[in-house]
Structure formats: C-alpha cells, structure tokens
Tab-separated table of C-alpha atoms in Angstrom:
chain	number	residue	atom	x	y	z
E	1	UNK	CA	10.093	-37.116	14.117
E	2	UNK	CA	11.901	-34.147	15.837
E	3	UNK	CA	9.782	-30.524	14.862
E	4	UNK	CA	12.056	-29.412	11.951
E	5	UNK	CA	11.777	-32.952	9.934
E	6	UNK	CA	8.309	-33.206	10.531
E	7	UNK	CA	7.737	-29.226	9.171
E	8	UNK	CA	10.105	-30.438	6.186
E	9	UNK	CA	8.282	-33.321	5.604
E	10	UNK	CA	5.084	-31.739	5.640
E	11	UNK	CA	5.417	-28.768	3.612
E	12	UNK	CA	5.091	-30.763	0.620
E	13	UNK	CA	1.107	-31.304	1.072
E	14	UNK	CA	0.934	-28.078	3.002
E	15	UNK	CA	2.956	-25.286	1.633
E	16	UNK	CA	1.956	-22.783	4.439
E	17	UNK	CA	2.472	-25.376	6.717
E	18	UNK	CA	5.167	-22.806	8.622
E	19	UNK	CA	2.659	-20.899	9.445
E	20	UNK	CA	1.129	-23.033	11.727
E	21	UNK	CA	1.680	-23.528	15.723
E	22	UNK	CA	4.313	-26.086	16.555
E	23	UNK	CA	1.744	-28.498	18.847
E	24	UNK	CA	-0.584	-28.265	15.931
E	25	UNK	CA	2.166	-29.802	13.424
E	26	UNK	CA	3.108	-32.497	15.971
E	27	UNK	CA	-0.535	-33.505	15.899
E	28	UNK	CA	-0.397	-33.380	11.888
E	29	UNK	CA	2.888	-35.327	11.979
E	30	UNK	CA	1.489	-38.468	13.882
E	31	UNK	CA	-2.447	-38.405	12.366
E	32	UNK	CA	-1.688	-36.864	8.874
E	33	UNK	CA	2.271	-37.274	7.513
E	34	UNK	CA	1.517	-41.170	6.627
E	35	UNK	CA	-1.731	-40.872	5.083
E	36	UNK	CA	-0.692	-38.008	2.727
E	37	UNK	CA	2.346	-39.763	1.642
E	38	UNK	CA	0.114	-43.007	0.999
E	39	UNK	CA	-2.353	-40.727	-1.056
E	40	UNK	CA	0.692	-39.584	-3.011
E	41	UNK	CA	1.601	-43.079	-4.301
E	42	UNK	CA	-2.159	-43.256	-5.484
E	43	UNK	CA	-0.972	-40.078	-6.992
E	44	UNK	CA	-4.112	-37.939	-5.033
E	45	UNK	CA	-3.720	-34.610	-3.948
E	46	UNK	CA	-4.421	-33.235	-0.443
E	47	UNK	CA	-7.157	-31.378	-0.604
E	48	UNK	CA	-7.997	-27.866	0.584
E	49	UNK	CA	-11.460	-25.553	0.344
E	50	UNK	CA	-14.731	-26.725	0.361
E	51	UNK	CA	-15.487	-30.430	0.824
E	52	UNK	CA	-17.677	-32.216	-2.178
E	53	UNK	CA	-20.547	-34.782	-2.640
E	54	UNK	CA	-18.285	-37.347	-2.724
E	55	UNK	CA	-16.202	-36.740	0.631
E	56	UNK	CA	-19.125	-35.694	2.876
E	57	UNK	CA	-20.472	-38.920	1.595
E	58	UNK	CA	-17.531	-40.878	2.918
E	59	UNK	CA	-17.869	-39.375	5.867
E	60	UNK	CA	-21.059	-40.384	6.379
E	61	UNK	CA	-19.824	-43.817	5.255
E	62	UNK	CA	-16.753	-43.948	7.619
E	63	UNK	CA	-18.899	-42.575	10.992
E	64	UNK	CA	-21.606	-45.328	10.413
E	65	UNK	CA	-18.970	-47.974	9.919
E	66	UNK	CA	-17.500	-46.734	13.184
E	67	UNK	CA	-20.675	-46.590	14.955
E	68	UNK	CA	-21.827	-50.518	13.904
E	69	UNK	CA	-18.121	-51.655	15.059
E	70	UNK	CA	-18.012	-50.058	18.188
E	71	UNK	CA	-22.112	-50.287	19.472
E	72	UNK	CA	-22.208	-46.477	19.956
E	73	UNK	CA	-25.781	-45.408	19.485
E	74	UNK	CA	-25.480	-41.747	17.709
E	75	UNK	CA	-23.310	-39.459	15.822
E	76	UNK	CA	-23.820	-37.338	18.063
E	77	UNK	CA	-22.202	-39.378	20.781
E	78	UNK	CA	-19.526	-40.168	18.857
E	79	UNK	CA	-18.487	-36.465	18.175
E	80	UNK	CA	-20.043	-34.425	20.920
E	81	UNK	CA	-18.631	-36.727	23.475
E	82	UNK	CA	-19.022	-33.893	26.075
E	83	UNK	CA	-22.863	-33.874	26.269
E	84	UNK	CA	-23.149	-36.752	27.368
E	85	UNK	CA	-20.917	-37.195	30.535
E	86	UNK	CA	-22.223	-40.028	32.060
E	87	UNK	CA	-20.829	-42.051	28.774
E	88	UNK	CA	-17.879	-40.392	28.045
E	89	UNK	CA	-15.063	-42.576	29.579
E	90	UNK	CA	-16.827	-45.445	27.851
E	91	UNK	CA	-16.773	-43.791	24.615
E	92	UNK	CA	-13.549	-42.567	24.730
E	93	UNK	CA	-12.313	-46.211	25.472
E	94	UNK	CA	-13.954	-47.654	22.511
E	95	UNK	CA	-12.841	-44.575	20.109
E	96	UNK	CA	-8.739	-45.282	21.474
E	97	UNK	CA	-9.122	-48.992	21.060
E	98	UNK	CA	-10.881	-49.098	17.329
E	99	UNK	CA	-8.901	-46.270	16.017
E	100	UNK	CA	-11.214	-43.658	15.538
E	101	UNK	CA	-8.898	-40.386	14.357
E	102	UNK	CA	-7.882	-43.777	11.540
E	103	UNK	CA	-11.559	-44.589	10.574
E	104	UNK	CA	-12.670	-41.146	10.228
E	105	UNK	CA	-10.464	-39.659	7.825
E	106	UNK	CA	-10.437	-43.066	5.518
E	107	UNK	CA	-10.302	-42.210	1.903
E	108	UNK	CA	-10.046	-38.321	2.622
E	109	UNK	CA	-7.346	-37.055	1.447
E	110	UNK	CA	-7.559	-33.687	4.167
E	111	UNK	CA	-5.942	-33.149	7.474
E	112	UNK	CA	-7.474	-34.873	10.034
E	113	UNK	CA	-8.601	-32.090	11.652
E	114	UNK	CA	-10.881	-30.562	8.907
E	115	UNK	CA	-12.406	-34.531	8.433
E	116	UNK	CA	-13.136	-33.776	11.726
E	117	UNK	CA	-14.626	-30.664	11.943
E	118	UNK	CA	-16.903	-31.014	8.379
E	119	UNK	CA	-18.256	-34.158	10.673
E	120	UNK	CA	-18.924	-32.611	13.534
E	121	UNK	CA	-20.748	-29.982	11.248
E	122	UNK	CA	-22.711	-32.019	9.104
E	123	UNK	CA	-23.911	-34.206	12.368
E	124	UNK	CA	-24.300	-31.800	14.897
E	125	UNK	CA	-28.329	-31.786	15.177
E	126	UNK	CA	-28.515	-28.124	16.907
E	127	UNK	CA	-27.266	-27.516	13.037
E	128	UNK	CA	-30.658	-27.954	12.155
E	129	UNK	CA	-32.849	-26.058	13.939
E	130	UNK	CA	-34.644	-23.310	11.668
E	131	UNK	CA	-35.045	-19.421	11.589
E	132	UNK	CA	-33.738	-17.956	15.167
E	133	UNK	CA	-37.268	-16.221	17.116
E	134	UNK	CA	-37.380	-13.035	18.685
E	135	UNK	CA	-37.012	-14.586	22.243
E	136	UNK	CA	-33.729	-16.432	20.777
E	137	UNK	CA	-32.172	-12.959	19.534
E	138	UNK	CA	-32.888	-11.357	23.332
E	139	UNK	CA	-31.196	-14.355	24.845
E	140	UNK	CA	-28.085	-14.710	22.406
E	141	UNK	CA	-27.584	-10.504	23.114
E	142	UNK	CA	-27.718	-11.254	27.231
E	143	UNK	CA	-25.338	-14.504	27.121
E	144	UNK	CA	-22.377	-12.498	24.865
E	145	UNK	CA	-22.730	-9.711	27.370
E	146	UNK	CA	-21.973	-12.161	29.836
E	147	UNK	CA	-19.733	-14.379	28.153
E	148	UNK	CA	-18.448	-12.777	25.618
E	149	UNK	CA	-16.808	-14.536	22.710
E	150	UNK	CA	-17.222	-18.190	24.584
E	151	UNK	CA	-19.045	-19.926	21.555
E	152	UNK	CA	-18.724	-22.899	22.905
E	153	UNK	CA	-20.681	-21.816	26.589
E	154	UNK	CA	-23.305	-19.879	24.882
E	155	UNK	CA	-23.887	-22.541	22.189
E	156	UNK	CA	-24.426	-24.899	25.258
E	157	UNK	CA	-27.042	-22.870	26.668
E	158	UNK	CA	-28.926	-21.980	23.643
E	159	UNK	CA	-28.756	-25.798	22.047
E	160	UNK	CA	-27.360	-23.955	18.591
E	161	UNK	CA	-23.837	-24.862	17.321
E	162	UNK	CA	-21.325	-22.513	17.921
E	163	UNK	CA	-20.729	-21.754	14.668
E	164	UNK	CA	-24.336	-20.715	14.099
E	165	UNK	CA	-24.420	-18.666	17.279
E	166	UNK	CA	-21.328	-16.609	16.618
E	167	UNK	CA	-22.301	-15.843	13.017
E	168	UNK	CA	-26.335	-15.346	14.317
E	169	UNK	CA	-24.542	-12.445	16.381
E	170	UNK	CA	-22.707	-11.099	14.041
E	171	UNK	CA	-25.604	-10.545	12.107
E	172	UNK	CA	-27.976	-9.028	15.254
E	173	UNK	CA	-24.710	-7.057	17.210
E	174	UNK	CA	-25.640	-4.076	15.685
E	175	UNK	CA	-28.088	-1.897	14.074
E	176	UNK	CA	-27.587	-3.063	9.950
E	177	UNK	CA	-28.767	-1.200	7.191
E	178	UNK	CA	-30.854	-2.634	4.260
E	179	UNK	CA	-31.345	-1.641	1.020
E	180	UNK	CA	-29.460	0.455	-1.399
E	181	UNK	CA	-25.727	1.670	-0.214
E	182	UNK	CA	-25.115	5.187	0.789
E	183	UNK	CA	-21.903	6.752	-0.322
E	184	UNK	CA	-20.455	7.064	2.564
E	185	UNK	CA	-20.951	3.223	3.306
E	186	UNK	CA	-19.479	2.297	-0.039
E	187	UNK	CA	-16.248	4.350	0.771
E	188	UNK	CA	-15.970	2.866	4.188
E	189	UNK	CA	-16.409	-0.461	2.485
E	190	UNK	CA	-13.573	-0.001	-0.324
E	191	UNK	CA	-11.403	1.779	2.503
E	192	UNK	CA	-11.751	-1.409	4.498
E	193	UNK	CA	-10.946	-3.719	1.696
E	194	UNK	CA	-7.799	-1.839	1.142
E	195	UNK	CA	-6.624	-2.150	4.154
E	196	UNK	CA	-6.829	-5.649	4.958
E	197	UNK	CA	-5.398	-6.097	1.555
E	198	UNK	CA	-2.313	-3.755	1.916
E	199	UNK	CA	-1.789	-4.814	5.365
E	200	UNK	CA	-1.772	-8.933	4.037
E	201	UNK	CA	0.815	-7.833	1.487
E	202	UNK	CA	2.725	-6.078	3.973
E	203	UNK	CA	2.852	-9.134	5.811
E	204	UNK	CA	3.646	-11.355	2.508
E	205	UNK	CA	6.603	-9.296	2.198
E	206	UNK	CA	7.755	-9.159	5.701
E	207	UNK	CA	8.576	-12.821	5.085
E	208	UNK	CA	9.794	-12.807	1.182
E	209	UNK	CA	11.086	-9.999	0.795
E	210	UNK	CA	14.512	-7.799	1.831
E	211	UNK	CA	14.024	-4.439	2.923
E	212	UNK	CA	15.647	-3.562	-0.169
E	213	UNK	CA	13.490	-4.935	-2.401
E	214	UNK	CA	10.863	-3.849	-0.681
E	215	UNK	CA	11.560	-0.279	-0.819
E	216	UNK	CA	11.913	-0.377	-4.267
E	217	UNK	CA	8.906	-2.405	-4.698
E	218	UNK	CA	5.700	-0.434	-5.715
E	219	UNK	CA	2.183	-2.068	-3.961
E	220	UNK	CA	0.874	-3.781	-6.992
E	221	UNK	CA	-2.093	-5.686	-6.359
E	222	UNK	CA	-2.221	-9.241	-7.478
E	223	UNK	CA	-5.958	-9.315	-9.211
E	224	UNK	CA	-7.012	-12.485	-6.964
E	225	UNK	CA	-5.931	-10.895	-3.438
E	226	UNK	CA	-8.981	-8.044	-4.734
E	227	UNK	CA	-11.768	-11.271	-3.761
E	228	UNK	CA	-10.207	-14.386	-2.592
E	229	UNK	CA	-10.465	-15.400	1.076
E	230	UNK	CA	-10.869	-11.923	2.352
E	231	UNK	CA	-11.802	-11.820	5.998
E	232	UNK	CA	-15.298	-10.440	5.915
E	233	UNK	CA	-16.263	-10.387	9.364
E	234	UNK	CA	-13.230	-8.249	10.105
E	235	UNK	CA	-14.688	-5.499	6.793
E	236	UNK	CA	-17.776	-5.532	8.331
E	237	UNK	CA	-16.717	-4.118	11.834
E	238	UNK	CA	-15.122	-1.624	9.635
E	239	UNK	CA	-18.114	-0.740	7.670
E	240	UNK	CA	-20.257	-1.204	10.714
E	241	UNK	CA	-23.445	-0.737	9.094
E	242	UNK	CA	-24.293	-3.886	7.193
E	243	UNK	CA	-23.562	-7.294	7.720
E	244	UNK	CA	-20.683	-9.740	6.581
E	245	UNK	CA	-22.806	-10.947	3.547
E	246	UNK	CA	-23.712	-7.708	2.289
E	247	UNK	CA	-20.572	-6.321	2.311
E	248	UNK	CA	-18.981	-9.346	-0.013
E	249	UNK	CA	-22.245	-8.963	-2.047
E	250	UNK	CA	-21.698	-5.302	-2.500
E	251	UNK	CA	-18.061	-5.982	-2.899
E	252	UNK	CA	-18.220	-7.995	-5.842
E	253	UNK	CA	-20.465	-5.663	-7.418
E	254	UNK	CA	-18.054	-2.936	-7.426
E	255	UNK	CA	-15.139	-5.055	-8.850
E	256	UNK	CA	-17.506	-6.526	-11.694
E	257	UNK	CA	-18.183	-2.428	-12.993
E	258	UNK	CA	-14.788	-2.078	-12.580
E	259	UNK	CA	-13.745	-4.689	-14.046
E	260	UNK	CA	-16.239	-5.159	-17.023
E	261	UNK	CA	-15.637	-0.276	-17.116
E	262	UNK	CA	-19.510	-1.188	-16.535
E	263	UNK	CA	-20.651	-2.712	-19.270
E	264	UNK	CA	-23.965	-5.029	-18.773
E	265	UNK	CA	-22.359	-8.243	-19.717
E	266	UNK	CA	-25.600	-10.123	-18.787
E	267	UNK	CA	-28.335	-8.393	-20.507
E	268	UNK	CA	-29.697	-8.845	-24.001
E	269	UNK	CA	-27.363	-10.518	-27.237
E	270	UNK	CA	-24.075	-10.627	-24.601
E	271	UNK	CA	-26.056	-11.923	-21.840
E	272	UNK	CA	-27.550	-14.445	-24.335
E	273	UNK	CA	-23.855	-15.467	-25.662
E	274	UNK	CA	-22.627	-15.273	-21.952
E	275	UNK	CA	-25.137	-18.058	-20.621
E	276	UNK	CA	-24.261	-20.329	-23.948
E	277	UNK	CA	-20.119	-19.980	-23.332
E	278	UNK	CA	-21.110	-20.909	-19.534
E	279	UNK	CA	-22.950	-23.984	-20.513
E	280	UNK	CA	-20.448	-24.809	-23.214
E	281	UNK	CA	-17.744	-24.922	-21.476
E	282	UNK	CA	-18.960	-26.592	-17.806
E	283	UNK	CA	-20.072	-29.574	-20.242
E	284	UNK	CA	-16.825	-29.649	-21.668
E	285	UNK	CA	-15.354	-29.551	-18.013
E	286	UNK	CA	-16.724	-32.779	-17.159
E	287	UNK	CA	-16.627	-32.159	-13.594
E	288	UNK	CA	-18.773	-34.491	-11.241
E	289	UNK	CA	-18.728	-31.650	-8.425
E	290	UNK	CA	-19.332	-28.387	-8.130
E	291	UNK	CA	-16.300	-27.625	-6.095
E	292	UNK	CA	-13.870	-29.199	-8.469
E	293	UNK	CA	-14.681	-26.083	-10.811
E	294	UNK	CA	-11.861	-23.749	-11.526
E	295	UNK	CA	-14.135	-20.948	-11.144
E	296	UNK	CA	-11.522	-19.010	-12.325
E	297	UNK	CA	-10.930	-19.949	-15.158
E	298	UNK	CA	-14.602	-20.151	-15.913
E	299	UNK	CA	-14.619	-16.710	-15.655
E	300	UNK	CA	-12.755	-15.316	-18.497
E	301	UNK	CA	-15.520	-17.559	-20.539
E	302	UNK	CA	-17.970	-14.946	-19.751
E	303	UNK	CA	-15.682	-12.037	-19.240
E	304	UNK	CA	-13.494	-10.275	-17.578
E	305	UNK	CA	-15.435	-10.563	-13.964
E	306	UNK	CA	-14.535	-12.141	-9.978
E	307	UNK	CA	-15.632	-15.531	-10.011
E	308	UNK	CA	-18.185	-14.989	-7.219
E	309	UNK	CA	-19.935	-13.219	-10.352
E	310	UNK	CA	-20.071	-16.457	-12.167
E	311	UNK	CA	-20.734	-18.405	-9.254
E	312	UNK	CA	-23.725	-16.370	-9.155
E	313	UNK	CA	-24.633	-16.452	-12.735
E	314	UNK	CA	-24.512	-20.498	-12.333
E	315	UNK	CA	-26.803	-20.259	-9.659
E	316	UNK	CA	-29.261	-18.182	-11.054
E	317	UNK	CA	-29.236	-20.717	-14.043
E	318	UNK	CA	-29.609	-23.861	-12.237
E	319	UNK	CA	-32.810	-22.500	-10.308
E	320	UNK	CA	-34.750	-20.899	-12.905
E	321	UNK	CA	-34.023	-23.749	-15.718
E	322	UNK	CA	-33.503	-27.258	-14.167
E	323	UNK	CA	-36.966	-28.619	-12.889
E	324	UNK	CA	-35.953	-30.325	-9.243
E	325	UNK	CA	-32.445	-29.482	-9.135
E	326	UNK	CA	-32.170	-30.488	-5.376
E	327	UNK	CA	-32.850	-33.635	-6.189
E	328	UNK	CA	-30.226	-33.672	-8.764
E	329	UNK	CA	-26.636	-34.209	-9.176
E	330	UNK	CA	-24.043	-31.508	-10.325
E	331	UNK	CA	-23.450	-33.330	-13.613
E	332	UNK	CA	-26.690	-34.382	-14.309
E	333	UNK	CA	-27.577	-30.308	-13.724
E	334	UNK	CA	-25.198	-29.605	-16.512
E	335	UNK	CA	-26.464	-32.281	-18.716
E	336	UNK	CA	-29.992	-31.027	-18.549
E	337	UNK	CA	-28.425	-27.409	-18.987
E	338	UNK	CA	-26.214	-28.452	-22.392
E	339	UNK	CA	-29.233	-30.515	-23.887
E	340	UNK	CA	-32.422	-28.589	-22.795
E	341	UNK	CA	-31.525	-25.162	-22.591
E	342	UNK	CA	-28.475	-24.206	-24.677
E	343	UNK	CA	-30.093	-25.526	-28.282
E	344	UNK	CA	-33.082	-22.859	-26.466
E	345	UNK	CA	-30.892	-20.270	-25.827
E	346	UNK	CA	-29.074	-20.569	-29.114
E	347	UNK	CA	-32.549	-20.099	-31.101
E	348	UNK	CA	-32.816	-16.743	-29.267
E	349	UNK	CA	-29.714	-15.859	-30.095
C-alpha cells in the first residue's frame, strides 16, 4: 500500500489518523489495516480509551498462549526483551517465527501498538513495587539532573517503570502545596486551562476552518473541551504549585459550582434522589464494564455536572455500600447497588 491509500484506508477506524507520523501509519498499515477490517465484518468497533476486564484478560490469555508455544520462561522476557541480553537474539527468533505482533493483539480490536503497551504495563514487575522511600526520592532528583527526561535510562537504574518514574517526578520536582487553594493559585489554574483550551481550538481551526470564517467566528467553547483529555501535566507547570492530580481535582470542582450556579446537588432530599437516578439508570445500562459507561450521558441523570463528578459519586458509592467490592465484578456491583441499597435509599427518601 503506497502512504496515501493506506491513510485513506485507515481513517475509517481512526478518524485522526492524519495526524499521525507517516512511519507510524506504515507500521499501522501492515500490523493493524487487516485486523480492523476483519473486526468490521464481525461488525466490532476499534476501540479507543481505557482498556476493560475483558481485554486485559485476553491479554493475559494471548501472552500465556504465546509463552507455552514458544518455551519462553516469563512475561517479562517476552516484553522487556532488553534486560535480558544474553537471550535476546533467541527470543527475538522465536517471537518472528510464531508471529508474535499476530498473537498478541488476538481478539483486540485496538492498534497494535496500545495491545502492546497495556501489556507491557500490566506485566512489567518494577510496576509493582510500593510507596517510593526517602532514599528513592534523593536518587530519582540526582539521575533527572543528569539525564534529564531519559525515562527509559533512569527507570533502568532505579528498577521502576518509566512511566512510574516520570510521573513520581512530576509529583517531587517541586515544592507542592497542600490543602485548601489560595486565590491566586485558583486564577493561575483557570488562566492555564484557558489557554490550553483556546490555543487547541486555535489549532482545530487552523485545519477546518478559512481565515474567513474564522474571523467571523466568535471562540465559543464546546462544553466537553472544558474537561475532556486536557493535558494536565502541561496546567500544572503553569500553576506550579500543586501537582497534576490536584489541579484536575480542583478543576472539576470549579466547573461543578459553575455548572450546578452552586447548588449542593449531593446533600440531603437531592442528594438522596441523585444516588437513586444513579443506581436506576446504571442497572438499566446493563453494562458488564465500567469503561463501557457513557459517563456522559450518566451525567445529566444527576444533573447538570462534568462526568469526572459522577465518576466520583460512583466511586464513593461502591466503597461505602458494597461489602468486598474488589472482589467483585462491575455488574455484580450494580446488582448489589439496585437490590440492596436503592429500596434503602428510597425509604429515606
């Protein structure tokens, strides 16, 4: 497939598929372009976002598989090939001759490279590894210094994945405020959000837009640009006084008093009625994953409120009513919530 048929061809699974580097569409064209097409005749979306139960289970399924063909001994072998020089050409061998990019994404219907990287996550043992100490802190602060952004180095010398080593330093970079938000942070904070925002739109129409229309085009803001995928790490250098999480906690506050003109939708008779419409209308979803939830959607059940609201609501629920919800599934969460707790709830009401 020359570059421009394989873009063509691929922009129906990927709409922003234009936006991505011409050697990294190649690659999609030869791992991804048949499977997606074979997923369509099963009439199966590809899938984007967070992966669920089901998926990280058949990855699990689809690396042991691979492992009992080929007589590799680990996971970790198979997908941190690099630690382990002495057996790499040997393990490279057997992952070209049993197909491994094939075997991997089986049943998945994601790009290849996202199977792969949700594997190497969820197998990657320095993944696992606790609370960082003290002594871990002084060490991550000395290797940036020296390395600087080289994840991949300093997650080699501190046995940590390098995704928990760049977002461990994000965290310990500088000095972060706790508790309660000055004023002046909160302005910095909306400031910040603005600006990504307008300068994302800006972008948006750089590519949709003529100059005309633009010009005559007022900067509306579309409600879900104001909390969806908005890159936090970049607010919180603006901020630079609290840490990524903070800021999108702090963040979603603010849009739920705007939002709800700061009403307490979960206290008392509303917050009552709230937790009943959740419950109602997750049973009536009949979802078997959490992350097949159109969260918003399920918003406008309890109000007019950003769905990381609600995804904190549903939280909140699940831990302080369901009795060993670890240990349960997501539907069998909701079942206990619709027949325990909602004929409670509606007593009180």
């Amino acid at each position: 497939l020359d570059l421009d048929t394989a873009k063509q061809e691929l922009e129906e699974f990927i709409p922003h598929v234009r936006n991505i580097s011409d050697s990294s569409i190649r690659k999609m064209a030869g791992r991804d372009l048949m499977r997606f097409k074979q997923f369509k005749k099963q009439g199966i979306a590809v899938k984007f976002g967070r992966f669920s139960q089901k998926e990280n289970n058949q990855i699990r399924k689809n690396v042991e598989e691979f492992l009992t063909i080929t007589g590799i001994d680990s996971a970790e072998k198979l997908l941190f090939t690099s630690r382990y020089p002495e057996d790499k050409e040997t393990i490279n061998r057997l992952k070209a001759e049993h197909l491994f990019c094939e075997k991997l994404s089986e049943g998945i219907p994601r790009p290849w490279r996202l199977i792969y990287y949700r594997a190497r996550k969820m197998f990657d043992p320095n993944n696992y590894k606790g609370r960082y100490t003290k002594e871990e802190k002084e060490k991550l602060k000395k290797y940036h210094a020296m390395h600087g952004n080289d994840w991949k180095k300093i997650s080699e010398m501190m046995s940590r994945s390098n995704l928990s080593v760049a977002m461990k330093y994000s965290e310990i970079k500088s000095a972060i405020n706790y508790g309660p938000w000055s004023k002046e942070e909160t302005q910095k904070l909306m400031h910040a959000v603005e600006e990504v925002i307008r300068k994302r739109m800006e972008m948006e129409d750089g590519n949709s837009l003529s100059s005309s229309e633009k010009s005559n085009r007022d900067l509306s803001i579309d409600r879900e640009k104001l909390y969806q995928k908005l890159p936090w790490t970049e607010i919180e250098a603006k901020v630079g006084t609290r840490y990524w999480r903070q800021c999108k906690q702090k963040w979603t506050t603010i849009l739920t008093n705007k939002m709800t003109k700061g009403q307490q939708l979960y206290r008392g008779t509303k917050g009552l009625q709230a937790k009943i419409n959740l419950i109602k209308r997750l049973y009536e979803m009949k979802v078997e994953d959490a992350n097949d939830i159109n969260w918003e959607e399920l918003s406008n059940t309890i109000g007019d409120v950003p769905r990381a609201y609600v995804q904190a609501k549903f939280y909140k629920l699940k831990v302080s009513c369901v009795p060993f919800w670890q240990k349960k599934s997501f539907s069998e969460i909701i079942d206990y919530l619709f027949k325990k707790k909602l004929p409670e709830l509606e007593e009180n009401l």
